[in-house]
Short mmCIF file of C-alpha atoms in Angstrom, two decimals:
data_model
loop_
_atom_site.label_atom_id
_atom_site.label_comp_id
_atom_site.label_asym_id
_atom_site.label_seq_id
_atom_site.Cartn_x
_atom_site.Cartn_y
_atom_site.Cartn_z
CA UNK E 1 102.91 118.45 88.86
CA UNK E 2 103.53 114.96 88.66
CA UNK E 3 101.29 113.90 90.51
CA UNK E 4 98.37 115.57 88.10
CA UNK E 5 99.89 114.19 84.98
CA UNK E 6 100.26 110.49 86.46
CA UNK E 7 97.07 108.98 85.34
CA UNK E 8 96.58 111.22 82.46
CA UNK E 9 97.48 110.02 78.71
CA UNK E 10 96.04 112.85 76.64
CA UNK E 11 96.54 116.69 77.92
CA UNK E 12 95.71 120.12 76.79
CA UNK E 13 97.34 123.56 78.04
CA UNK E 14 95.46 126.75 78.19
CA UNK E 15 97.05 129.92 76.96
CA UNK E 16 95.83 133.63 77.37
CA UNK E 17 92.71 134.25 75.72
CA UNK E 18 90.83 130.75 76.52
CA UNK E 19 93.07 128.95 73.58
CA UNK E 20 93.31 125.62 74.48
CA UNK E 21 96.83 123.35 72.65
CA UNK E 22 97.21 119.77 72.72
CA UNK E 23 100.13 118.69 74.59
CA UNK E 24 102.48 115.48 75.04
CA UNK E 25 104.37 114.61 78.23
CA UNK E 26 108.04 115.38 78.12
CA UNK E 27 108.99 113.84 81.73
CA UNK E 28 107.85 113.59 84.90
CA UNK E 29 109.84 113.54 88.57
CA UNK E 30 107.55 111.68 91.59
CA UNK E 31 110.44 112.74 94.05
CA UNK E 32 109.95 116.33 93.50
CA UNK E 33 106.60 116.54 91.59
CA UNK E 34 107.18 118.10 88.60
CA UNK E 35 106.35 117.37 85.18
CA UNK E 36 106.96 118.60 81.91
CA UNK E 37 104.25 119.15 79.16
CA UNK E 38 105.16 120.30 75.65
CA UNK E 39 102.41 122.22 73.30
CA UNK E 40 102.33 120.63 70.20
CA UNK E 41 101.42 124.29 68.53
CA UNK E 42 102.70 126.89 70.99
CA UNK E 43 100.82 130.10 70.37
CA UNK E 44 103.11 133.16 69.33
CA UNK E 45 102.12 135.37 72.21
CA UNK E 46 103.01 132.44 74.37
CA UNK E 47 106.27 134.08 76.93
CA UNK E 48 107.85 131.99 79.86
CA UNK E 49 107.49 133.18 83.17
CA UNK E 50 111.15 133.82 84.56
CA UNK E 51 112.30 131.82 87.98
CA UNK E 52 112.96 134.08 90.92
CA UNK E 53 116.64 134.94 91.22
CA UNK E 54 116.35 134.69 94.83
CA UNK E 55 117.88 131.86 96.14
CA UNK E 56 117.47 129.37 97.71
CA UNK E 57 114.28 130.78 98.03
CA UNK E 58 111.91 133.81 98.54
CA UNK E 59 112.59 135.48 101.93
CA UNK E 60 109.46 134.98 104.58
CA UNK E 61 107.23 138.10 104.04
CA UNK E 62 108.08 138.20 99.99
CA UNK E 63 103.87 138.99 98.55
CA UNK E 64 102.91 136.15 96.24
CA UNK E 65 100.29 135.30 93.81
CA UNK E 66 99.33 131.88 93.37
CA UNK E 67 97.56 131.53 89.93
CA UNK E 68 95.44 128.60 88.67
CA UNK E 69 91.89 126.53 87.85
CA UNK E 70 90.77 126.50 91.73
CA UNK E 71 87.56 124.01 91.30
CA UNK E 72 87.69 124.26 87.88
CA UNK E 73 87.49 127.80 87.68
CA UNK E 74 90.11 129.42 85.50
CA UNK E 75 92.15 132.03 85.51
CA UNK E 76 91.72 132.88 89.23
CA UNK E 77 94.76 134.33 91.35
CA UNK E 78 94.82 134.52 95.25
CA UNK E 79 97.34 136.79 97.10
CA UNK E 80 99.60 135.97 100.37
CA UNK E 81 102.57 135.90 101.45
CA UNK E 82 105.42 133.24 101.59
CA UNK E 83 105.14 131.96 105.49
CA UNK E 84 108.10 129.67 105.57
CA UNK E 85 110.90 127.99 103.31
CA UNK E 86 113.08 125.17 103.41
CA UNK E 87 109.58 122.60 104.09
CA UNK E 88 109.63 119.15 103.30
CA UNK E 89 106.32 117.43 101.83
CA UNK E 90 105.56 113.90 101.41
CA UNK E 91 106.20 112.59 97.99
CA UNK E 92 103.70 110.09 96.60
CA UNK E 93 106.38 107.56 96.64
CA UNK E 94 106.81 107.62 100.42
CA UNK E 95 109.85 110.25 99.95
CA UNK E 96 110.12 113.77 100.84
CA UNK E 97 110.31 116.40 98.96
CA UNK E 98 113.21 119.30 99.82
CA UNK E 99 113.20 122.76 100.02
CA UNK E 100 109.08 123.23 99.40
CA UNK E 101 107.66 127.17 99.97
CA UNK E 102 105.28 127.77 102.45
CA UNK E 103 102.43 130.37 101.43
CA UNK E 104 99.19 131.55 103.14
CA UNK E 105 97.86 132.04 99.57
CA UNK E 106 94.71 129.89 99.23
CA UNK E 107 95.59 126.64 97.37
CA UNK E 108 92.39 124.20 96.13
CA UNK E 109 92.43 121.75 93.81
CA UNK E 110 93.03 122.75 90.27
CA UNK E 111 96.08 124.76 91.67
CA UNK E 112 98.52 122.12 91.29
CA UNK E 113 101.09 122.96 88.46
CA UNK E 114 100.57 126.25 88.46
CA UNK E 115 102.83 128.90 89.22
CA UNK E 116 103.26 130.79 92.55
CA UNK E 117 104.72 134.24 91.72
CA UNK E 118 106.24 137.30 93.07
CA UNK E 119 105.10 140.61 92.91
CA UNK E 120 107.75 141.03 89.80
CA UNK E 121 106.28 138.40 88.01
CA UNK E 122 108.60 135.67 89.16
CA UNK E 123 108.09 131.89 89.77
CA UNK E 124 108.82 131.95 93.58
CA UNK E 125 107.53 127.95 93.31
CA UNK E 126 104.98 125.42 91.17
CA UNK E 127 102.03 124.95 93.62
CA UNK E 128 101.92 121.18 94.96
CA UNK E 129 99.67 121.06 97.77
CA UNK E 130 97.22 122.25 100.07
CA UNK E 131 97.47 121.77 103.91
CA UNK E 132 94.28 123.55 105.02
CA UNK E 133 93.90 126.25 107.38
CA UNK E 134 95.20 128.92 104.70
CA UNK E 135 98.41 127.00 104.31
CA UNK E 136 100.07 125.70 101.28
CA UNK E 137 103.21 124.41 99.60
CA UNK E 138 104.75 124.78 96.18
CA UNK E 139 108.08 123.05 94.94
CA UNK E 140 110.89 125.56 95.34
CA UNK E 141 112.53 127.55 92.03
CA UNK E 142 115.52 126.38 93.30
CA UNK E 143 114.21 122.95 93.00
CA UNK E 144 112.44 123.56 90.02
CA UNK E 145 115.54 125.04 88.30
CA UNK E 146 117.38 121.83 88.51
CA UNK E 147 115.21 118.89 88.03
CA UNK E 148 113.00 120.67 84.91
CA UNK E 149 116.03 120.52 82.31
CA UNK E 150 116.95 117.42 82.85
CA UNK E 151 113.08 116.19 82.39
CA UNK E 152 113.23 118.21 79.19
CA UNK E 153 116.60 116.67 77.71
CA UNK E 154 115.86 113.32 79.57
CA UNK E 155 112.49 112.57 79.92
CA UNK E 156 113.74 111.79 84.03
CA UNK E 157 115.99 113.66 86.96
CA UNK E 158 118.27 111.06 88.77
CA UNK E 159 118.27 111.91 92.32
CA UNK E 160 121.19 110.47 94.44
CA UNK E 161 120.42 108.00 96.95
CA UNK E 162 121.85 106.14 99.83
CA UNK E 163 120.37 103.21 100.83
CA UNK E 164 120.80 102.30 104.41
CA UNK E 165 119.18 99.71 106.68
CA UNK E 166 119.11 99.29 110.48
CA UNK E 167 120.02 95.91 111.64
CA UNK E 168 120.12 94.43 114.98
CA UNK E 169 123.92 93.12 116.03
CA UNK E 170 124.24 90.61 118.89
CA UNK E 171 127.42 89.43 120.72
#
């Protein structure tokens, strides 16, 4: 997430088996919360996750795993369920963020930027934030899907925007 990387300047990714790769930033999106980070030595056994197909998202009732560091401590996974779709969440930038994925699975910090998958092994949604009360919110595959190239060929995702003011009229 975006909003992990932002005050960061030197990161590390953890693979399977506790092997730890430096990493540089590729790009990073504060109006949907993604980032990109780029092993500089990718380890061979190293496999993408695939997005869910499902779209625009994961019908309500779809069992998830949310996988992650939870207060620092890795490799944990909690299970739910995804309890709504089409959520918006407040951006750091005073934006919203579209099309966010509800789950009851528990989300803590050190979740953030990690993956929230389907019982096939899918990316249903990158975990964002934690509302309390065993809810929580990831940024949508669908999302995901089409602001993560461009932050990998780009470095940025230009979002369209319409700027429009209310003004008073008199007479």
């Amino acid at each position: 997430n975006q909003h992990v990387v932002a005050p960061g300047r030197r990161f590390r990714l953890r693979f399977r088996g506790n092997e730890w790769r430096s990493a540089r930033l590729v790009g990073t999106d504060v109006y949907s919360d993604l980032a990109v980070l780029r092993p500089v030595d990718r380890p061979g056994t190293a496999e993408p996750l695939p997005w869910s197909a499902t779209e625009p998202e994961p019908p309500v009732g779809t069992e998830v795993l949310a996988i992650g560091s939870p207060f620092d401590l890795g490799r944990s996974a909690s299970r739910g369920i995804v309890s709504g779709v089409d959520r918006l969440l407040p951006a750091p930038n005073n934006f919203s963020i579209p099309d966010a994925v509800q789950t009851d699975a528990a989300l803590n910090p050190g979740n953030s930027g990690g993956p929230i998958v389907t019982a096939t092994g899918e990316v249903a949604a990158v975990a964002s934030s934690a509302g309390g009360e065993n809810i929580g919110f990831g940024i949508s595959a669908a999302l995901s899907k089409r602001v993560i190239p461009r932050l990998i060929a780009d470095g940025e995702f230009r979002h369209a925007y319409l700027g429009v003011g209310i003004v008073e009229v008199t007479p």
